Tab-separated table of C-alpha atoms in Angstrom:
chain	number	residue	atom	x	y	z
A	1	MET	CA	-0.181	-0.310	0.270
A	2	ILE	CA	1.082	4.060	-0.615
A	3	ASP	CA	1.378	5.435	2.297
A	4	VAL	CA	-0.242	8.612	0.181
A	5	VAL	CA	-1.001	10.471	-2.804
A	6	ILE	CA	-1.360	13.184	-4.152
A	7	VAL	CA	-3.765	14.143	-6.881
A	8	GLY	CA	-2.057	17.102	-8.082
A	9	ALA	CA	1.115	17.945	-9.750
A	10	GLY	CA	1.229	22.176	-9.240
A	11	PRO	CA	3.197	23.708	-6.975
A	12	ASN	CA	0.700	22.720	-4.253
A	13	GLY	CA	0.800	19.059	-4.442
A	14	LEU	CA	4.800	19.091	-5.581
A	15	MET	CA	5.596	21.379	-2.829
A	16	LEU	CA	4.306	18.922	-0.611
A	17	ALA	CA	5.781	15.730	-2.254
A	18	CYS	CA	9.290	17.028	-1.090
A	19	GLU	CA	8.508	17.684	1.819
A	20	LEU	CA	7.175	14.075	2.526
A	21	ALA	CA	9.268	13.577	0.584
A	22	LEU	CA	12.561	14.742	3.357
A	23	ALA	CA	10.522	14.030	6.277
A	24	GLY	CA	11.118	9.927	5.158
A	25	VAL	CA	7.551	9.569	3.586
A	26	ARG	CA	7.529	8.689	-0.492
A	27	PRO	CA	4.346	9.575	-2.039
A	28	VAL	CA	3.358	9.071	-4.893
A	29	VAL	CA	2.134	12.234	-7.445
A	30	LEU	CA	-0.382	11.963	-9.844
A	31	GLU	CA	-1.095	14.474	-12.957
A	32	ARG	CA	-3.243	13.856	-15.072
A	33	HIS	CA	-2.484	16.171	-17.861
A	34	ALA	CA	0.366	13.902	-19.301
A	35	ALA	CA	2.888	17.498	-19.755
A	36	PRO	CA	3.744	20.366	-18.118
A	37	THR	CA	0.997	21.887	-19.909
A	38	GLY	CA	3.141	25.473	-19.771
A	39	GLU	CA	0.314	27.997	-18.917
A	40	ALA	CA	1.066	31.151	-17.860
A	41	ARG	CA	-0.609	32.376	-14.642
A	42	ALA	CA	0.768	33.244	-11.387
A	43	ASN	CA	3.750	35.428	-12.387
A	44	GLY	CA	5.406	35.428	-9.185
A	45	LEU	CA	5.541	34.868	-5.196
A	46	VAL	CA	3.989	37.479	-2.762
A	47	GLY	CA	4.599	37.749	1.084
A	48	GLN	CA	6.312	35.406	3.256
A	49	VAL	CA	6.241	31.929	1.380
A	50	VAL	CA	10.130	33.221	-0.187
A	51	ARG	CA	11.235	33.526	3.572
A	52	LEU	CA	9.782	29.773	3.449
A	53	LEU	CA	11.774	29.085	0.157
A	54	ASP	CA	14.306	30.081	0.650
A	55	ARG	CA	14.721	27.854	4.891
A	56	ARG	CA	14.385	24.800	2.063
A	57	GLY	CA	16.624	26.133	-0.371
A	58	LEU	CA	14.890	26.335	-3.165
A	59	TYR	CA	14.944	30.285	-3.763
A	60	ALA	CA	18.734	30.109	-4.818
A	61	ARG	CA	17.900	27.939	-7.831
A	62	LEU	CA	14.714	30.555	-8.675
A	63	SER	CA	16.306	33.367	-8.508
A	64	GLY	CA	19.221	32.428	-10.001
A	65	GLU	CA	21.311	34.261	-6.204
A	66	SER	CA	23.704	34.030	-4.148
A	67	THR	CA	22.186	35.788	-1.376
A	68	PRO	CA	18.895	35.700	0.880
A	69	PRO	CA	16.022	36.706	-0.174
A	70	VAL	CA	15.151	41.173	1.217
A	71	PRO	CA	12.225	43.064	1.124
A	72	GLN	CA	10.465	44.435	-1.367
A	73	PRO	CA	10.120	48.290	-0.898
A	74	ALA	CA	7.072	49.091	-2.703
A	75	PHE	CA	3.475	47.322	-2.977
A	76	THR	CA	0.498	48.113	-3.913
A	77	PHE	CA	-3.331	46.797	-1.867
A	78	GLY	CA	-6.356	47.299	-3.976
A	79	ALA	CA	-4.733	50.073	-6.443
A	80	PHE	CA	-2.375	51.927	-3.433
A	81	PRO	CA	0.803	52.761	-3.880
A	82	LEU	CA	2.514	50.894	-0.531
A	83	ASP	CA	5.326	52.384	0.848
A	84	LEU	CA	7.245	49.802	2.430
A	85	THR	CA	9.943	51.715	3.521
A	86	VAL	CA	8.430	53.596	6.118
A	87	LEU	CA	8.475	50.555	7.970
A	88	ALA	CA	11.382	49.520	10.447
A	89	GLU	CA	10.201	45.291	9.477
A	90	ASN	CA	9.281	45.334	6.193
A	91	PRO	CA	7.791	41.904	6.208
A	92	HIS	CA	6.783	41.537	2.356
A	93	TYR	CA	9.008	39.574	0.173
A	94	VAL	CA	8.424	39.159	-3.132
A	95	LEU	CA	9.893	36.642	-6.550
A	96	GLY	CA	9.118	37.424	-9.890
A	97	VAL	CA	9.221	33.877	-11.060
A	98	PRO	CA	6.180	32.938	-13.078
A	99	GLN	CA	4.265	29.649	-12.449
A	100	ALA	CA	6.294	27.035	-14.695
A	101	GLN	CA	9.592	27.893	-13.969
A	102	LEU	CA	8.643	27.630	-10.325
A	103	GLU	CA	6.440	24.399	-11.373
A	104	ALA	CA	9.560	22.826	-13.453
A	105	ALA	CA	11.977	23.494	-10.197
A	106	LEU	CA	9.806	22.081	-7.283
A	107	ALA	CA	8.981	18.691	-9.586
A	108	ALA	CA	13.183	18.113	-10.288
A	109	ARG	CA	13.506	18.730	-6.723
A	110	ALA	CA	10.542	16.577	-6.096
A	111	VAL	CA	12.722	13.770	-8.129
A	112	GLU	CA	16.433	14.383	-6.745
A	113	LEU	CA	13.942	13.589	-3.432
A	114	GLY	CA	13.056	10.071	-4.969
A	115	VAL	CA	8.700	11.348	-5.384
A	116	ASP	CA	6.703	9.247	-7.779
A	117	LEU	CA	5.375	12.269	-10.254
A	118	ARG	CA	3.065	10.027	-12.668
A	119	ARG	CA	1.339	12.395	-15.388
A	120	GLY	CA	-0.810	11.095	-17.702
A	121	HIS	CA	-2.723	10.034	-14.427
A	122	GLU	CA	-6.584	11.137	-13.729
A	123	VAL	CA	-8.949	9.521	-10.895
A	124	VAL	CA	-11.975	9.306	-11.927
A	125	ASP	CA	-13.652	7.941	-8.927
A	126	LEU	CA	-12.731	7.614	-4.611
A	127	HIS	CA	-13.411	4.725	-1.534
A	128	GLN	CA	-12.882	5.018	1.756
A	129	ARG	CA	-12.006	2.057	3.928
A	130	PRO	CA	-11.162	2.349	8.009
A	131	ASP	CA	-7.122	1.857	7.544
A	132	GLY	CA	-6.948	3.888	4.182
A	133	VAL	CA	-8.310	4.741	0.381
A	134	GLU	CA	-8.760	2.995	-3.131
A	135	VAL	CA	-8.912	5.241	-6.006
A	136	ASP	CA	-10.004	4.630	-9.376
A	137	LEU	CA	-7.245	5.643	-12.713
A	138	ALA	CA	-9.140	6.967	-15.689
A	139	ASP	CA	-6.826	3.868	-17.469
A	140	GLY	CA	-8.986	1.468	-15.334
A	141	THR	CA	-6.065	0.939	-12.660
A	142	ARG	CA	-6.716	0.889	-8.853
A	143	LEU	CA	-4.262	2.334	-6.302
A	144	SER	CA	-4.357	2.002	-2.606
A	145	CYS	CA	-2.863	4.110	-0.246
A	146	ARG	CA	-3.331	5.426	3.971
A	147	PHE	CA	-4.067	8.501	2.853
A	148	LEU	CA	-4.843	10.660	-0.018
A	149	VAL	CA	-4.452	14.384	-0.551
A	150	GLY	CA	-6.624	16.476	-2.738
A	151	ALA	CA	-3.901	19.508	-5.072
A	152	ASP	CA	-6.075	19.332	-7.145
A	153	GLY	CA	-7.496	23.086	-8.334
A	154	GLY	CA	-10.542	24.959	-7.045
A	155	ARG	CA	-12.724	22.288	-9.632
A	156	SER	CA	-10.410	19.846	-7.026
A	157	ALA	CA	-12.162	16.653	-8.311
A	158	VAL	CA	-10.818	15.066	-5.606
A	159	ARG	CA	-12.613	17.325	-3.287
A	160	ARG	CA	-15.644	16.155	-4.988
A	161	LEU	CA	-15.366	12.582	-4.416
A	162	ALA	CA	-14.484	12.666	-1.384
A	163	GLY	CA	-18.284	14.750	-0.599
A	164	ILE	CA	-16.527	18.173	0.760
A	165	ASP	CA	-18.662	21.080	-0.430
A	166	PHE	CA	-17.556	24.267	-1.212
A	167	PRO	CA	-19.418	27.075	-0.029
A	168	GLY	CA	-18.827	30.871	-0.716
A	169	VAL	CA	-20.797	32.929	-3.649
A	170	THR	CA	-19.984	33.791	-7.022
A	171	ASN	CA	-19.356	37.275	-8.474
A	172	ASP	CA	-20.018	37.600	-13.184
A	173	ARG	CA	-19.869	41.219	-13.124
A	174	SER	CA	-15.898	41.851	-13.699
A	175	VAL	CA	-14.565	41.449	-16.733
A	176	SER	CA	-10.444	41.296	-17.001
A	177	ARG	CA	-8.361	40.942	-19.621
A	178	THR	CA	-4.424	39.901	-19.601
A	179	ALA	CA	-2.236	38.719	-22.532
A	180	THR	CA	1.490	39.451	-23.081
A	181	VAL	CA	2.130	42.075	-25.722
A	182	THR	CA	4.518	44.940	-27.166
A	183	VAL	CA	4.351	47.901	-27.333
A	184	PRO	CA	6.307	50.876	-29.261
A	185	ALA	CA	10.416	51.898	-27.788
A	186	SER	CA	9.238	55.770	-27.231
A	187	SER	CA	5.283	53.786	-24.793
A	188	VAL	CA	7.464	53.344	-21.624
A	189	ASP	CA	9.274	55.229	-19.674
A	190	PRO	CA	13.307	54.867	-20.439
A	191	GLN	CA	13.700	56.052	-15.914
A	192	THR	CA	10.840	54.421	-14.665
A	193	GLY	CA	9.403	51.488	-16.161
A	194	GLY	CA	5.861	53.021	-16.750
A	195	LEU	CA	3.963	53.225	-19.998
A	196	ARG	CA	3.054	56.255	-21.557
A	197	VAL	CA	0.084	57.274	-23.178
A	198	PRO	CA	-0.924	59.670	-24.281
A	199	GLY	CA	-4.130	61.586	-23.074
A	200	TYR	CA	-3.501	60.348	-19.542
A	201	GLY	CA	0.117	60.023	-18.702
A	202	VAL	CA	2.434	57.722	-17.463
A	203	VAL	CA	0.940	53.845	-16.347
A	204	PRO	CA	3.218	53.242	-13.786
A	205	PRO	CA	4.825	49.737	-13.632
A	206	PHE	CA	3.746	46.567	-11.470
A	207	GLN	CA	0.872	47.863	-9.740
A	208	HIS	CA	-2.757	48.751	-9.968
A	209	THR	CA	-4.096	51.727	-11.271
A	210	ARG	CA	-7.373	52.645	-10.582
A	211	THR	CA	-9.515	55.013	-12.591
A	212	ALA	CA	-13.451	55.914	-11.826
A	213	ARG	CA	-14.507	53.032	-15.340
A	214	GLY	CA	-11.486	49.733	-14.567
A	215	LEU	CA	-8.541	48.642	-13.464
A	216	ILE	CA	-5.202	48.553	-14.817
A	217	ALA	CA	-2.229	46.781	-14.991
A	218	TRP	CA	0.970	47.087	-16.660
A	219	ALA	CA	4.572	44.621	-15.975
A	220	PRO	CA	7.218	44.990	-18.123
A	221	PHE	CA	9.303	41.826	-16.901
A	222	PRO	CA	12.890	41.336	-17.703
A	223	GLY	CA	14.003	39.634	-19.720
A	224	ARG	CA	9.707	38.800	-20.528
A	225	PRO	CA	7.291	39.803	-22.541
A	226	ALA	CA	5.412	42.544	-21.044
A	227	ILE	CA	2.173	41.707	-20.104
A	228	LEU	CA	-1.023	44.136	-19.735
A	229	SER	CA	-4.247	43.819	-18.653
A	230	THR	CA	-7.569	45.180	-17.569
A	231	THR	CA	-10.232	44.650	-15.740
A	232	GLU	CA	-13.772	46.517	-15.471
A	233	TRP	CA	-17.367	46.138	-14.367
A	234	PRO	CA	-19.947	45.746	-18.480
A	235	ASP	CA	-23.318	46.509	-17.613
A	236	THR	CA	-23.828	43.721	-20.232
A	237	PRO	CA	-23.234	40.356	-20.330
A	238	THR	CA	-19.863	39.292	-21.859
A	239	ASP	CA	-19.292	36.571	-24.770
A	240	ASP	CA	-17.116	33.928	-23.802
A	241	GLU	CA	-18.243	32.635	-26.649
A	242	THR	CA	-15.331	34.144	-28.805
A	243	PRO	CA	-12.288	34.571	-28.051
A	244	MET	CA	-10.286	36.956	-27.153
A	245	ASP	CA	-7.559	39.126	-29.093
A	246	LEU	CA	-5.191	42.302	-28.825
A	247	ALA	CA	-8.392	44.211	-30.105
A	248	GLU	CA	-10.357	43.528	-27.109
A	249	LEU	CA	-8.329	43.559	-24.567
A	250	ARG	CA	-7.101	47.763	-26.473
A	251	ALA	CA	-10.004	48.882	-26.908
A	252	SER	CA	-10.835	47.634	-22.848
A	253	VAL	CA	-7.816	50.375	-22.005
A	254	ALA	CA	-9.123	52.976	-24.259
A	255	ARG	CA	-12.673	52.783	-21.661
A	256	VAL	CA	-10.987	52.138	-18.667
A	257	LEU	CA	-8.292	55.191	-19.284
A	258	GLY	CA	-10.109	57.294	-21.937
A	259	ALA	CA	-7.098	57.075	-24.170
A	260	ASP	CA	-5.447	54.335	-27.117
A	261	ILE	CA	-2.655	52.786	-26.585
A	262	PRO	CA	-0.415	49.952	-29.497
A	263	LEU	CA	-0.247	46.897	-29.420
A	264	ASP	CA	1.257	44.021	-30.743
A	265	ALA	CA	1.937	40.941	-30.168
A	266	PRO	CA	4.680	39.347	-28.746
A	267	ASP	CA	7.488	36.627	-31.181
A	268	GLY	CA	5.956	32.967	-30.289
A	269	PRO	CA	3.496	31.836	-28.209
A	270	GLY	CA	1.898	34.218	-25.710
A	271	LEU	CA	-0.927	34.871	-23.503
A	272	LEU	CA	-4.331	36.360	-24.277
A	273	ARG	CA	-6.497	35.443	-21.229
A	274	ARG	CA	-10.223	36.641	-20.577
A	275	LEU	CA	-12.613	35.664	-17.335
A	276	THR	CA	-15.099	36.570	-16.130
A	277	GLY	CA	-16.256	36.900	-12.507
A	278	ARG	CA	-14.169	35.564	-9.883
A	279	ASN	CA	-15.516	32.436	-7.662
A	280	THR	CA	-14.741	33.167	-3.417
A	281	ARG	CA	-15.174	29.424	-1.593
A	282	ILE	CA	-13.528	27.882	1.349
A	283	ALA	CA	-14.305	24.178	1.899
A	284	ALA	CA	-16.828	23.150	4.671
A	285	ARG	CA	-13.484	21.031	5.817
A	286	TYR	CA	-10.270	20.978	4.763
A	287	ARG	CA	-9.892	16.279	5.897
A	288	ALA	CA	-12.968	13.905	5.582
A	289	GLY	CA	-11.478	11.224	7.456
A	290	ARG	CA	-8.439	10.201	5.253
A	291	VAL	CA	-8.524	12.876	2.349
A	292	LEU	CA	-6.680	16.071	3.144
A	293	LEU	CA	-7.287	19.257	1.005
A	294	VAL	CA	-5.258	21.505	0.173
A	295	GLY	CA	-3.970	24.720	-2.161
A	296	ASP	CA	-7.131	25.711	-4.172
A	297	ALA	CA	-8.689	22.441	-3.697
A	298	ALA	CA	-9.249	24.323	0.327
A	299	HIS	CA	-9.946	27.420	-0.700
A	300	VAL	CA	-10.053	30.002	-4.119
A	301	HIS	CA	-10.387	33.265	-4.128
A	302	PRO	CA	-9.783	37.258	-6.054
A	303	ALA	CA	-5.819	37.104	-7.317
A	304	ILE	CA	-5.155	40.569	-7.130
A	305	GLY	CA	-2.543	41.222	-5.206
A	306	GLY	CA	-0.809	37.709	-5.692
A	307	PRO	CA	-2.038	35.908	-2.189
A	308	GLY	CA	-2.737	32.617	-3.676
A	309	LEU	CA	1.212	30.500	-3.971
A	310	ASN	CA	1.480	32.281	-0.427
A	311	LEU	CA	-1.749	30.023	0.917
A	312	GLY	CA	-2.096	27.253	-0.861
A	313	LEU	CA	2.873	26.276	-0.552
A	314	GLN	CA	3.242	27.273	3.224
A	315	ASP	CA	-0.951	25.240	3.482
A	316	ALA	CA	1.276	21.938	2.067
A	317	VAL	CA	4.855	23.070	5.135
A	318	ASN	CA	1.689	22.795	7.205
A	319	LEU	CA	0.221	19.827	6.226
A	320	GLY	CA	3.766	17.630	5.220
A	321	TRP	CA	5.372	17.389	8.594
A	322	LYS	CA	2.510	16.883	10.071
A	323	LEU	CA	0.671	13.790	7.024
A	324	ALA	CA	4.241	12.312	7.632
A	325	ALA	CA	4.263	12.383	11.953
A	326	THR	CA	0.798	11.049	10.950
A	327	VAL	CA	2.308	7.759	8.516
A	328	ARG	CA	5.488	7.457	10.370
A	329	GLY	CA	3.364	7.232	13.630
A	330	TRP	CA	4.851	9.416	15.976
A	331	ALA	CA	2.498	12.568	15.409
A	332	PRO	CA	0.897	12.515	18.288
A	333	GLN	CA	-3.348	12.748	19.585
A	334	GLY	CA	-4.919	15.186	16.881
A	335	LEU	CA	-2.003	16.548	14.896
A	336	LEU	CA	-3.474	16.545	11.852
A	337	ASP	CA	-6.539	17.875	12.862
A	338	THR	CA	-4.420	20.854	13.249
A	339	TYR	CA	-3.848	21.673	9.543
A	340	GLU	CA	-7.452	23.113	9.147
A	341	THR	CA	-7.306	25.011	12.091
A	342	GLU	CA	-4.154	26.985	11.781
A	343	ARG	CA	-4.542	27.537	7.647
A	344	ARG	CA	-8.092	27.662	8.016
A	345	PRO	CA	-8.294	30.820	10.161
A	346	VAL	CA	-5.640	32.017	7.256
A	347	ALA	CA	-7.845	31.134	4.531
A	348	GLU	CA	-10.309	33.465	5.322
A	349	ARG	CA	-7.803	36.093	5.828
A	350	VAL	CA	-6.869	35.127	2.688
A	351	VAL	CA	-10.246	35.995	1.141
A	352	MET	CA	-11.150	39.050	3.493
A	353	SER	CA	-7.953	40.601	2.445
A	354	THR	CA	-8.959	40.272	-1.458
A	355	GLN	CA	-12.646	41.002	-1.085
A	356	ALA	CA	-12.191	44.018	0.894
A	357	GLN	CA	-8.870	44.752	-2.059
A	358	SER	CA	-12.259	43.647	-4.599
A	359	ALA	CA	-13.706	46.586	-3.723
A	360	LEU	CA	-11.661	49.113	-3.462
A	361	ILE	CA	-10.887	48.899	-7.286
A	362	GLY	CA	-14.620	49.283	-8.338
A	363	PRO	CA	-16.059	51.471	-10.276
A	364	GLY	CA	-18.088	54.478	-9.422
A	365	ASP	CA	-18.225	57.685	-7.141
A	366	GLU	CA	-19.139	56.790	-4.466
A	367	ILE	CA	-15.741	54.311	-4.491
A	368	THR	CA	-13.920	57.166	-5.341
A	369	GLY	CA	-14.358	58.427	-1.584
A	370	LEU	CA	-13.861	55.633	0.385
A	371	ARG	CA	-10.640	55.533	-1.340
A	372	GLU	CA	-9.696	58.956	-0.560
A	373	LEU	CA	-10.232	58.272	2.762
A	374	PHE	CA	-8.352	54.951	2.766
A	375	ALA	CA	-5.605	56.750	1.061
A	376	GLU	CA	-5.983	58.966	4.832
A	377	LEU	CA	-5.433	56.533	6.155
A	378	LEU	CA	-2.297	55.292	4.840
A	379	ARG	CA	-0.157	58.235	5.204
A	380	LYS	CA	-0.230	56.465	8.424
A	381	PRO	CA	2.892	53.573	8.783
A	382	GLU	CA	1.522	52.325	11.020
A	383	VAL	CA	-1.595	51.512	8.962
A	384	THR	CA	0.693	50.880	6.141
A	385	GLY	CA	2.867	47.898	8.357
A	386	HIS	CA	-0.640	46.615	9.763
A	387	ILE	CA	-1.144	46.395	5.565
A	388	ALA	CA	1.723	44.847	4.243
A	389	ALA	CA	1.341	42.485	7.123
A	390	LEU	CA	-1.746	40.953	6.003
A	391	MET	CA	-0.699	40.943	2.354
A	392	SER	CA	2.148	39.135	3.066
A	393	GLY	CA	1.303	36.139	5.804
A	394	ALA	CA	3.683	38.202	8.401
A	395	ASP	CA	0.668	38.493	11.257
A	396	ILE	CA	0.043	34.797	11.271
A	397	HIS	CA	0.384	33.627	14.551
A	398	TYR	CA	-1.297	29.888	15.423
A	399	PRO	CA	-2.913	29.342	18.816
A	400	ALA	CA	-0.760	27.950	21.158
A	401	ASP	CA	0.859	28.609	25.621
A	402	PRO	CA	-0.769	32.131	25.682
A	403	ALA	CA	1.705	32.011	28.211
A	404	ASP	CA	4.310	32.327	25.928
A	405	PRO	CA	4.655	35.153	23.986
A	406	LEU	CA	6.598	33.848	20.754
A	407	ALA	CA	5.055	30.465	20.799
A	408	GLY	CA	2.664	30.243	17.490
A	409	ARG	CA	4.847	32.243	15.030
A	410	CYS	CA	7.005	32.593	13.013
A	411	ALA	CA	10.571	32.051	13.867
A	412	PRO	CA	12.801	35.230	13.018
A	413	ASP	CA	16.059	34.811	11.048
A	414	VAL	CA	17.610	33.784	13.079
A	415	ILE	CA	21.267	33.467	12.924
A	416	VAL	CA	23.757	30.231	15.607
A	417	HIS	CA	27.482	30.885	16.416
A	418	GLY	CA	28.916	27.897	17.134
A	419	ASP	CA	31.924	25.567	16.393
A	420	HIS	CA	30.802	25.294	12.107
A	421	GLY	CA	30.369	29.441	12.494
A	422	PRO	CA	27.799	31.372	11.628
A	423	MET	CA	25.528	29.538	10.351
A	424	ARG	CA	21.374	31.435	8.744
A	425	LEU	CA	18.578	29.484	10.374
A	426	ALA	CA	17.875	28.713	6.486
A	427	GLU	CA	20.716	26.520	5.995
A	428	LEU	CA	19.268	25.119	9.701
A	429	THR	CA	16.051	24.029	8.600
A	430	ARG	CA	16.620	22.645	4.664
A	431	THR	CA	15.716	18.822	5.358
A	432	ALA	CA	12.597	20.348	7.215
A	433	ARG	CA	12.821	18.003	10.774
A	434	PRO	CA	12.378	19.577	13.868
A	435	LEU	CA	14.738	22.154	15.640
A	436	LEU	CA	16.500	22.916	19.568
A	437	LEU	CA	18.458	25.657	19.324
A	438	ASP	CA	19.296	26.195	22.101
A	439	SER	CA	22.550	29.188	23.537
A	440	THR	CA	22.690	28.032	26.682
A	441	GLY	CA	23.542	24.302	26.229
A	442	ALA	CA	21.039	23.652	29.177
A	443	TYR	CA	18.313	22.598	27.480
A	444	ALA	CA	19.862	19.539	25.261
A	445	ASP	CA	19.395	16.606	27.584
A	446	VAL	CA	16.372	17.405	27.984
A	447	ALA	CA	15.752	17.477	24.210
A	448	ALA	CA	17.467	14.651	24.117
A	449	PRO	CA	14.602	11.718	24.025
A	450	TRP	CA	13.390	12.684	21.042
A	451	ARG	CA	17.111	12.862	19.174
A	452	ASP	CA	15.622	10.349	16.663
A	453	ARG	CA	13.141	13.482	15.165
A	454	VAL	CA	14.206	16.822	16.676
A	455	ASP	CA	17.974	18.198	16.661
A	456	VAL	CA	19.347	20.244	18.577
A	457	VAL	CA	21.885	23.039	17.863
A	458	THR	CA	23.642	24.689	19.875
A	459	GLY	CA	25.595	28.637	19.939
A	460	GLN	CA	25.169	31.797	21.002
A	461	LEU	CA	22.029	33.106	19.004
A	462	GLU	CA	21.517	36.691	17.042
A	463	GLY	CA	18.374	37.633	15.950
A	464	THR	CA	15.698	37.249	19.008
A	465	THR	CA	16.103	37.853	22.536
A	466	ALA	CA	15.469	34.747	23.517
A	467	ALA	CA	17.339	32.039	24.892
A	468	ALA	CA	16.255	29.607	23.103
A	469	LEU	CA	13.525	28.405	19.883
A	470	LEU	CA	12.202	25.195	19.754
A	471	VAL	CA	11.250	25.640	15.460
A	472	ARG	CA	8.955	23.346	13.830
A	473	PRO	CA	8.869	21.948	10.355
A	474	ASP	CA	7.503	24.339	9.313
A	475	CYS	CA	9.893	26.713	11.155
A	476	PHE	CA	6.451	27.878	13.501
A	477	ILE	CA	7.914	28.809	17.026
A	478	ALA	CA	6.132	25.812	18.966
A	479	TRP	CA	8.184	26.904	22.232
A	480	SER	CA	10.908	30.082	23.622
A	481	ALA	CA	12.991	29.236	26.604
A	482	GLY	CA	11.888	28.141	29.543
A	483	ASN	CA	12.533	25.763	32.019
A	484	VAL	CA	12.667	22.441	31.382
A	485	ASP	CA	9.132	20.799	32.125
A	486	THR	CA	7.665	23.290	29.799
A	487	LEU	CA	9.787	22.064	26.991
A	488	ARG	CA	8.905	17.958	27.515
A	489	ALA	CA	5.647	19.177	27.155
A	490	ALA	CA	6.512	21.436	24.053
A	491	LEU	CA	7.945	18.284	22.537
A	492	ALA	CA	5.360	15.784	23.677
A	493	HIS	CA	2.118	18.268	22.298
A	494	HIS	CA	4.231	18.567	19.113
A	495	PHE	CA	6.343	16.195	18.181
A	496	GLY	CA	5.249	12.734	20.445
A	497	ASN	CA	6.078	11.011	22.579
A	498	ALA	CA	9.492	10.839	23.680
A	499	ARG	CA	11.218	6.879	22.799
């Protein structure tokens, strides 16, 4: 019997596969497409997930940089520019890689770790038993596994076959158009990269620009074709049966800006996409027996602000160590259920954020009035900091011991100065094992009975006021220095009974 079958070889399914493999569980990944589609979807990663990829050694692969990621000095929220340089601690990171490149890197890493990746295998049915799940494939074969994870997107077959409802709302009013384009060199501001539009002005790069008639975004990515997109709220239905062309996008731009832009298609394959309406939904439950959901299979929301991969990949890392612990037999009672209790509130905050932004970009004079008020609020650094933490996921605080001020929060970028020289936390977490960081040397013996699953690193800690930290595999803090009894309790609570 296979320990874990993951359905879907998108970023979330592949990330989960890597996490399981690091924890000693070799999953099978089933993907219905025979080869990667190369479909243009997300254009990058936004938020704390960039630090997470660094902590698994994937940031350097994706960015080509040998140095750690640094916060982004500016971003956008609801078509408002955010100046993040005013923050004492900026939590917002951005990594501009296309989703196809991310998927390729994660697939390569999964294969390196021994994951069995099977393309061209479509799941058509499943049957749960007390000790496992039977998975029927379109070719007539059947697989048996102890756990099945649906990472197969917003239209998840696994979610449907498991009988998990997907409540939420569908808004049919908005129409978004996106294309890869080329424009005359004279239309690009050489200093800012913004798009010069005669009769309007300059559309700044990598921001949403809102008018009373709609929204426009201009993204001149280095080394690849620029992307231009619009969003409108038409009074009459859009003909979704007719394929979109550049003339349609150009007409949309003219309506939004009141001015025309000459557009051409880039050489080679390009993107032409029209999306009507948007869905906001969260699965009624993330787990049904031995079936679990991750990423878009568990939640969908508007894409504004780019939170999808930040949410989904961190779902995968949260689930990975808990599912592996359950498979390997050392998980404490109820550990797997904390996947939903911890991650559902995060999805709810993302839904709140994207719905708020969707309201702020809407058409009409009353929204313009709301925006004037919001612009006043954003002049306060504390408001900018609150929104930056919300968008990046830096405000996540999982349920934990209220007497421990650090427990439940993401671990800071600690540097451990030990016998082998200074080491960043990101270098110590690439194995995805729990860590006890101890600057005193007094706690190592306490953790010794858990040494089969918890690594101990001693040395001076830079970047935290705590004398010791117990860090979960997903890089959240399970405990910070207290007496030895609270450490024993935290070890048992998160990582099971000592052996």
